[in-house]
């Protein structure tokens, strides 16, 4: 009987079987993630249908330019992580490391933009829930004018949806750091790059969710 590769665990008969099992498990996990965000999208839809004018007015306080910048950043990160998988299949370890680092930097840029966006809202009393008490002016907008019924619900939904999404970005950043250290140590090759591909699947879902969040919260 031929010896199995060192990366194949004892309960698998081949590398292919291990990869298929890992990928199936990741897809099942991603389904649960979709269900998580689906509940929030339903909540958004219910409040949006009930109070469309309030939601349209409240979204004016969100800077679509920052949201658009973050959209471009995440699209770029999806491209770099996909390229990292491509070069992992070709045993080009240095390129894999560089592309994963670029993906990590894109994720960090996303969080930096989100920090400035959140801090700008907090400075004017725009908090989720009972803490919602807008005041002051910024860029020609009088925040007090947005203190209307159901505006607090819009911003609660905004902070919950973008906050949970941001948490997923932080998890992705941790995974990319872990992958880079393993790439540098030579743990991956064309015969075994499963963690890179599975992390790429996770990251693509994070990007897709933001592509839905951006127009719903910032544009309409």
PDB file of C-alpha atoms in Angstrom:
ATOM      1  CA  UNK A   1       0.000   0.000   0.000  1.00  0.00           C
ATOM      2  CA  UNK A   2       1.383   3.415  -0.975  1.00  0.00           C
ATOM      3  CA  UNK A   3       2.284   5.753   1.836  1.00  0.00           C
ATOM      4  CA  UNK A   4      -0.043   8.717   2.316  1.00  0.00           C
ATOM      5  CA  UNK A   5       1.195  12.315   2.313  1.00  0.00           C
ATOM      6  CA  UNK A   6       2.240  13.819   5.629  1.00  0.00           C
ATOM      7  CA  UNK A   7      -0.626  16.335   5.610  1.00  0.00           C
ATOM      8  CA  UNK A   8      -3.279  13.609   5.362  1.00  0.00           C
ATOM      9  CA  UNK A   9      -4.836  12.770   8.726  1.00  0.00           C
ATOM     10  CA  UNK A  10      -5.133   9.147   9.793  1.00  0.00           C
ATOM     11  CA  UNK A  11      -8.917   8.996   9.359  1.00  0.00           C
ATOM     12  CA  UNK A  12      -8.700   9.858   5.641  1.00  0.00           C
ATOM     13  CA  UNK A  13      -7.582   7.458   2.949  1.00  0.00           C
ATOM     14  CA  UNK A  14      -6.282  10.120   0.562  1.00  0.00           C
ATOM     15  CA  UNK A  15      -5.522  13.803   0.179  1.00  0.00           C
ATOM     16  CA  UNK A  16      -8.476  14.183  -2.178  1.00  0.00           C
ATOM     17  CA  UNK A  17     -10.896  12.731   0.358  1.00  0.00           C
ATOM     18  CA  UNK A  18      -9.558  15.031   3.074  1.00  0.00           C
ATOM     19  CA  UNK A  19      -9.882  18.065   0.800  1.00  0.00           C
ATOM     20  CA  UNK A  20     -13.443  17.161  -0.225  1.00  0.00           C
ATOM     21  CA  UNK A  21     -14.459  16.682   3.416  1.00  0.00           C
ATOM     22  CA  UNK A  22     -12.897  19.990   4.454  1.00  0.00           C
ATOM     23  CA  UNK A  23     -14.550  21.852   1.588  1.00  0.00           C
ATOM     24  CA  UNK A  24     -17.947  20.314   2.369  1.00  0.00           C
ATOM     25  CA  UNK A  25     -17.564  21.372   5.998  1.00  0.00           C
ATOM     26  CA  UNK A  26     -16.679  24.919   4.940  1.00  0.00           C
ATOM     27  CA  UNK A  27     -19.723  25.146   2.661  1.00  0.00           C
ATOM     28  CA  UNK A  28     -21.953  24.006   5.509  1.00  0.00           C
ATOM     29  CA  UNK A  29     -20.416  26.670   7.743  1.00  0.00           C
ATOM     30  CA  UNK A  30     -20.971  29.318   5.068  1.00  0.00           C
ATOM     31  CA  UNK A  31     -24.635  28.299   4.850  1.00  0.00           C
ATOM     32  CA  UNK A  32     -25.012  29.061   8.575  1.00  0.00           C
ATOM     33  CA  UNK A  33     -23.375  32.431   7.976  1.00  0.00           C
ATOM     34  CA  UNK A  34     -25.862  33.185   5.216  1.00  0.00           C
ATOM     35  CA  UNK A  35     -28.701  32.264   7.566  1.00  0.00           C
ATOM     36  CA  UNK A  36     -27.267  34.603  10.226  1.00  0.00           C
ATOM     37  CA  UNK A  37     -27.203  37.587   7.906  1.00  0.00           C
ATOM     38  CA  UNK A  38     -30.517  36.618   6.298  1.00  0.00           C
ATOM     39  CA  UNK A  39     -32.262  37.253   9.614  1.00  0.00           C
ATOM     40  CA  UNK A  40     -30.785  40.737   9.725  1.00  0.00           C
ATOM     41  CA  UNK A  41     -31.756  41.413   6.126  1.00  0.00           C
ATOM     42  CA  UNK A  42     -35.324  40.385   6.978  1.00  0.00           C
ATOM     43  CA  UNK A  43     -35.367  42.828   9.919  1.00  0.00           C
ATOM     44  CA  UNK A  44     -34.081  45.565   7.626  1.00  0.00           C
ATOM     45  CA  UNK A  45     -36.731  44.778   5.022  1.00  0.00           C
ATOM     46  CA  UNK A  46     -39.592  44.832   7.540  1.00  0.00           C
ATOM     47  CA  UNK A  47     -38.605  48.223   8.947  1.00  0.00           C
ATOM     48  CA  UNK A  48     -37.795  49.582   5.508  1.00  0.00           C
ATOM     49  CA  UNK A  49     -41.224  48.661   4.133  1.00  0.00           C
ATOM     50  CA  UNK A  50     -42.942  50.093   7.193  1.00  0.00           C
ATOM     51  CA  UNK A  51     -41.019  53.388   7.279  1.00  0.00           C
ATOM     52  CA  UNK A  52     -39.387  53.993   3.871  1.00  0.00           C
ATOM     53  CA  UNK A  53     -39.194  57.771   4.203  1.00  0.00           C
ATOM     54  CA  UNK A  54     -37.418  57.590   7.568  1.00  0.00           C
ATOM     55  CA  UNK A  55     -34.889  55.067   6.297  1.00  0.00           C
ATOM     56  CA  UNK A  56     -34.236  57.133   3.171  1.00  0.00           C
ATOM     57  CA  UNK A  57     -33.677  60.243   5.296  1.00  0.00           C
ATOM     58  CA  UNK A  58     -31.485  58.478   7.855  1.00  0.00           C
ATOM     59  CA  UNK A  59     -29.219  57.007   5.187  1.00  0.00           C
ATOM     60  CA  UNK A  60     -28.233  60.581   4.278  1.00  0.00           C
ATOM     61  CA  UNK A  61     -26.056  60.594   7.420  1.00  0.00           C
ATOM     62  CA  UNK A  62     -23.985  57.732   5.997  1.00  0.00           C
ATOM     63  CA  UNK A  63     -21.129  58.760   3.721  1.00  0.00           C
ATOM     64  CA  UNK A  64     -21.538  56.759   0.506  1.00  0.00           C
ATOM     65  CA  UNK A  65     -17.995  57.699  -0.489  1.00  0.00           C
ATOM     66  CA  UNK A  66     -16.544  55.867   2.516  1.00  0.00           C
ATOM     67  CA  UNK A  67     -18.845  52.939   1.837  1.00  0.00           C
ATOM     68  CA  UNK A  68     -17.816  52.938  -1.820  1.00  0.00           C
ATOM     69  CA  UNK A  69     -14.135  53.050  -0.867  1.00  0.00           C
ATOM     70  CA  UNK A  70     -14.598  50.052   1.385  1.00  0.00           C
ATOM     71  CA  UNK A  71     -16.401  48.239  -1.423  1.00  0.00           C
ATOM     72  CA  UNK A  72     -13.417  48.759  -3.736  1.00  0.00           C
ATOM     73  CA  UNK A  73     -11.030  47.660  -0.998  1.00  0.00           C
ATOM     74  CA  UNK A  74     -12.909  44.408  -0.428  1.00  0.00           C
ATOM     75  CA  UNK A  75     -13.204  43.699  -4.152  1.00  0.00           C
ATOM     76  CA  UNK A  76      -9.447  44.134  -4.440  1.00  0.00           C
ATOM     77  CA  UNK A  77      -8.937  41.775  -1.505  1.00  0.00           C
ATOM     78  CA  UNK A  78     -11.096  39.107  -3.169  1.00  0.00           C
ATOM     79  CA  UNK A  79      -8.884  39.373  -6.238  1.00  0.00           C
ATOM     80  CA  UNK A  80      -5.643  39.034  -4.275  1.00  0.00           C
ATOM     81  CA  UNK A  81      -6.857  36.059  -2.243  1.00  0.00           C
ATOM     82  CA  UNK A  82      -8.005  34.315  -5.436  1.00  0.00           C
ATOM     83  CA  UNK A  83      -4.576  34.911  -6.957  1.00  0.00           C
ATOM     84  CA  UNK A  84      -2.917  33.483  -3.851  1.00  0.00           C
ATOM     85  CA  UNK A  85      -4.799  30.210  -4.416  1.00  0.00           C
ATOM     86  CA  UNK A  86      -3.718  30.227  -8.063  1.00  0.00           C
ATOM     87  CA  UNK A  87      -0.047  30.602  -7.179  1.00  0.00           C
ATOM     88  CA  UNK A  88      -0.326  28.033  -4.383  1.00  0.00           C
ATOM     89  CA  UNK A  89      -1.376  25.553  -7.059  1.00  0.00           C
ATOM     90  CA  UNK A  90       1.819  26.439  -8.941  1.00  0.00           C
ATOM     91  CA  UNK A  91       4.148  26.131  -5.925  1.00  0.00           C
ATOM     92  CA  UNK A  92       5.101  29.829  -6.082  1.00  0.00           C
ATOM     93  CA  UNK A  93       5.342  30.318  -2.350  1.00  0.00           C
ATOM     94  CA  UNK A  94       6.729  33.863  -2.345  1.00  0.00           C
ATOM     95  CA  UNK A  95       3.878  35.161  -4.484  1.00  0.00           C
ATOM     96  CA  UNK A  96       1.371  33.407  -2.233  1.00  0.00           C
ATOM     97  CA  UNK A  97       2.818  35.127   0.832  1.00  0.00           C
ATOM     98  CA  UNK A  98       2.837  38.554  -0.862  1.00  0.00           C
ATOM     99  CA  UNK A  99      -0.759  38.215  -2.037  1.00  0.00           C
ATOM    100  CA  UNK A 100      -1.989  37.073   1.365  1.00  0.00           C
ATOM    101  CA  UNK A 101      -0.238  40.046   2.963  1.00  0.00           C
ATOM    102  CA  UNK A 102      -1.906  42.358   0.431  1.00  0.00           C
ATOM    103  CA  UNK A 103      -5.260  40.795   1.317  1.00  0.00           C
ATOM    104  CA  UNK A 104      -4.525  41.376   4.994  1.00  0.00           C
ATOM    105  CA  UNK A 105      -3.648  45.017   4.301  1.00  0.00           C
ATOM    106  CA  UNK A 106      -6.903  45.497   2.379  1.00  0.00           C
ATOM    107  CA  UNK A 107      -8.832  44.068   5.326  1.00  0.00           C
ATOM    108  CA  UNK A 108      -6.974  46.394   7.694  1.00  0.00           C
ATOM    109  CA  UNK A 109      -7.771  49.369   5.428  1.00  0.00           C
ATOM    110  CA  UNK A 110     -11.440  48.405   5.533  1.00  0.00           C
ATOM    111  CA  UNK A 111     -11.415  48.434   9.328  1.00  0.00           C
ATOM    112  CA  UNK A 112      -9.586  51.775   9.462  1.00  0.00           C
ATOM    113  CA  UNK A 113     -12.230  53.365   7.234  1.00  0.00           C
ATOM    114  CA  UNK A 114     -14.950  51.805   9.373  1.00  0.00           C
ATOM    115  CA  UNK A 115     -13.282  53.193  12.529  1.00  0.00           C
ATOM    116  CA  UNK A 116     -13.406  56.748  11.191  1.00  0.00           C
ATOM    117  CA  UNK A 117     -16.987  56.228  10.055  1.00  0.00           C
ATOM    118  CA  UNK A 118     -18.111  54.924  13.443  1.00  0.00           C
ATOM    119  CA  UNK A 119     -16.202  57.558  15.417  1.00  0.00           C
ATOM    120  CA  UNK A 120     -17.790  60.321  13.322  1.00  0.00           C
ATOM    121  CA  UNK A 121     -21.251  59.003  14.178  1.00  0.00           C
ATOM    122  CA  UNK A 122     -20.486  58.536  17.867  1.00  0.00           C
ATOM    123  CA  UNK A 123     -19.158  62.099  18.106  1.00  0.00           C
ATOM    124  CA  UNK A 124     -22.610  63.352  17.072  1.00  0.00           C
ATOM    125  CA  UNK A 125     -24.602  61.106  19.385  1.00  0.00           C
ATOM    126  CA  UNK A 126     -25.572  58.558  16.746  1.00  0.00           C
ATOM    127  CA  UNK A 127     -25.561  55.337  18.764  1.00  0.00           C
ATOM    128  CA  UNK A 128     -27.601  52.150  18.464  1.00  0.00           C
ATOM    129  CA  UNK A 129     -30.663  51.676  20.646  1.00  0.00           C
ATOM    130  CA  UNK A 130     -31.574  53.973  23.534  1.00  0.00           C
ATOM    131  CA  UNK A 131     -28.315  55.911  23.193  1.00  0.00           C
ATOM    132  CA  UNK A 132     -29.490  57.489  19.933  1.00  0.00           C
ATOM    133  CA  UNK A 133     -29.390  61.261  20.495  1.00  0.00           C
ATOM    134  CA  UNK A 134     -28.080  63.069  17.398  1.00  0.00           C
ATOM    135  CA  UNK A 135     -26.681  66.564  17.834  1.00  0.00           C
ATOM    136  CA  UNK A 136     -24.345  69.014  16.145  1.00  0.00           C
ATOM    137  CA  UNK A 137     -23.562  69.707  12.506  1.00  0.00           C
ATOM    138  CA  UNK A 138     -21.133  68.185  10.029  1.00  0.00           C
ATOM    139  CA  UNK A 139     -20.594  68.732   6.289  1.00  0.00           C
ATOM    140  CA  UNK A 140     -23.717  70.873   6.070  1.00  0.00           C
ATOM    141  CA  UNK A 141     -25.910  68.323   7.846  1.00  0.00           C
ATOM    142  CA  UNK A 142     -27.836  69.218  11.003  1.00  0.00           C
ATOM    143  CA  UNK A 143     -27.897  65.986  12.988  1.00  0.00           C
ATOM    144  CA  UNK A 144     -30.762  67.180  15.196  1.00  0.00           C
ATOM    145  CA  UNK A 145     -33.070  67.122  12.148  1.00  0.00           C
ATOM    146  CA  UNK A 146     -32.581  63.349  11.963  1.00  0.00           C
ATOM    147  CA  UNK A 147     -33.880  62.718  15.468  1.00  0.00           C
ATOM    148  CA  UNK A 148     -37.223  61.401  14.221  1.00  0.00           C
ATOM    149  CA  UNK A 149     -39.256  58.297  15.108  1.00  0.00           C
ATOM    150  CA  UNK A 150     -37.737  55.054  13.811  1.00  0.00           C
ATOM    151  CA  UNK A 151     -34.434  56.690  12.899  1.00  0.00           C
ATOM    152  CA  UNK A 152     -32.962  54.946  15.952  1.00  0.00           C
ATOM    153  CA  UNK A 153     -34.132  51.610  14.528  1.00  0.00           C
ATOM    154  CA  UNK A 154     -32.348  52.326  11.253  1.00  0.00           C
ATOM    155  CA  UNK A 155     -29.077  53.033  13.002  1.00  0.00           C
ATOM    156  CA  UNK A 156     -29.477  50.056  15.318  1.00  0.00           C
ATOM    157  CA  UNK A 157     -29.814  47.862  12.239  1.00  0.00           C
ATOM    158  CA  UNK A 158     -26.877  49.665  10.634  1.00  0.00           C
ATOM    159  CA  UNK A 159     -24.554  49.160  13.592  1.00  0.00           C
ATOM    160  CA  UNK A 160     -25.583  45.542  14.154  1.00  0.00           C
ATOM    161  CA  UNK A 161     -25.214  44.533  10.514  1.00  0.00           C
ATOM    162  CA  UNK A 162     -21.962  46.376   9.845  1.00  0.00           C
ATOM    163  CA  UNK A 163     -20.621  45.512  13.301  1.00  0.00           C
ATOM    164  CA  UNK A 164     -21.121  41.769  12.831  1.00  0.00           C
ATOM    165  CA  UNK A 165     -19.690  42.073   9.341  1.00  0.00           C
ATOM    166  CA  UNK A 166     -16.701  43.929  10.787  1.00  0.00           C
ATOM    167  CA  UNK A 167     -16.187  41.112  13.292  1.00  0.00           C
ATOM    168  CA  UNK A 168     -16.011  38.684  10.376  1.00  0.00           C
ATOM    169  CA  UNK A 169     -13.384  40.916   8.761  1.00  0.00           C
ATOM    170  CA  UNK A 170     -11.312  40.767  11.964  1.00  0.00           C
ATOM    171  CA  UNK A 171     -11.600  36.971  11.995  1.00  0.00           C
ATOM    172  CA  UNK A 172     -10.421  36.938   8.388  1.00  0.00           C
ATOM    173  CA  UNK A 173      -7.436  39.110   9.309  1.00  0.00           C
ATOM    174  CA  UNK A 174      -6.455  36.617  11.991  1.00  0.00           C
ATOM    175  CA  UNK A 175      -6.732  33.783   9.478  1.00  0.00           C
ATOM    176  CA  UNK A 176      -4.543  35.612   6.959  1.00  0.00           C
ATOM    177  CA  UNK A 177      -1.845  36.193   9.587  1.00  0.00           C
ATOM    178  CA  UNK A 178      -1.957  32.482  10.404  1.00  0.00           C
ATOM    179  CA  UNK A 179      -1.750  31.540   6.712  1.00  0.00           C
ATOM    180  CA  UNK A 180       1.213  33.834   6.047  1.00  0.00           C
ATOM    181  CA  UNK A 181       3.196  32.290   8.905  1.00  0.00           C
ATOM    182  CA  UNK A 182       2.472  28.815   7.537  1.00  0.00           C
ATOM    183  CA  UNK A 183       3.382  29.815   3.985  1.00  0.00           C
ATOM    184  CA  UNK A 184       6.699  31.218   5.186  1.00  0.00           C
ATOM    185  CA  UNK A 185       7.401  27.927   6.991  1.00  0.00           C
ATOM    186  CA  UNK A 186       6.742  25.988   3.814  1.00  0.00           C
ATOM    187  CA  UNK A 187       3.617  24.166   5.005  1.00  0.00           C
ATOM    188  CA  UNK A 188       1.796  24.480   1.683  1.00  0.00           C
ATOM    189  CA  UNK A 189       2.432  23.248  -1.829  1.00  0.00           C
ATOM    190  CA  UNK A 190       0.533  22.345  -4.979  1.00  0.00           C
ATOM    191  CA  UNK A 191      -0.303  19.060  -3.260  1.00  0.00           C
ATOM    192  CA  UNK A 192      -1.743  20.738  -0.164  1.00  0.00           C
ATOM    193  CA  UNK A 193      -3.189  24.241   0.034  1.00  0.00           C
ATOM    194  CA  UNK A 194      -6.586  23.437   1.557  1.00  0.00           C
ATOM    195  CA  UNK A 195      -6.468  26.084   4.353  1.00  0.00           C
ATOM    196  CA  UNK A 196      -5.744  28.806   1.792  1.00  0.00           C
ATOM    197  CA  UNK A 197      -8.660  27.786  -0.415  1.00  0.00           C
ATOM    198  CA  UNK A 198     -11.082  27.437   2.495  1.00  0.00           C
ATOM    199  CA  UNK A 199     -10.085  30.833   3.886  1.00  0.00           C
ATOM    200  CA  UNK A 200     -10.576  32.240   0.398  1.00  0.00           C
ATOM    201  CA  UNK A 201     -14.131  30.872   0.338  1.00  0.00           C
ATOM    202  CA  UNK A 202     -14.824  32.478   3.703  1.00  0.00           C
ATOM    203  CA  UNK A 203     -13.397  35.785   2.533  1.00  0.00           C
ATOM    204  CA  UNK A 204     -15.448  35.808  -0.659  1.00  0.00           C
ATOM    205  CA  UNK A 205     -18.603  35.435   1.457  1.00  0.00           C
ATOM    206  CA  UNK A 206     -17.517  38.373   3.636  1.00  0.00           C
ATOM    207  CA  UNK A 207     -17.094  40.452   0.481  1.00  0.00           C
ATOM    208  CA  UNK A 208     -20.435  39.367  -1.001  1.00  0.00           C
ATOM    209  CA  UNK A 209     -22.293  40.303   2.182  1.00  0.00           C
ATOM    210  CA  UNK A 210     -20.775  43.786   2.062  1.00  0.00           C
ATOM    211  CA  UNK A 211     -21.821  44.162  -1.578  1.00  0.00           C
ATOM    212  CA  UNK A 212     -25.406  43.752  -0.346  1.00  0.00           C
ATOM    213  CA  UNK A 213     -24.949  45.942   2.734  1.00  0.00           C
ATOM    214  CA  UNK A 214     -23.468  48.890   0.858  1.00  0.00           C
ATOM    215  CA  UNK A 215     -26.398  49.730  -1.447  1.00  0.00           C
ATOM    216  CA  UNK A 216     -29.082  48.833   1.119  1.00  0.00           C
ATOM    217  CA  UNK A 217     -27.652  51.074   3.834  1.00  0.00           C
ATOM    218  CA  UNK A 218     -25.846  53.821   1.933  1.00  0.00           C
ATOM    219  CA  UNK A 219     -27.568  54.295  -1.421  1.00  0.00           C
ATOM    220  CA  UNK A 220     -31.306  53.656  -1.150  1.00  0.00           C
TER     221      UNK A 220
END
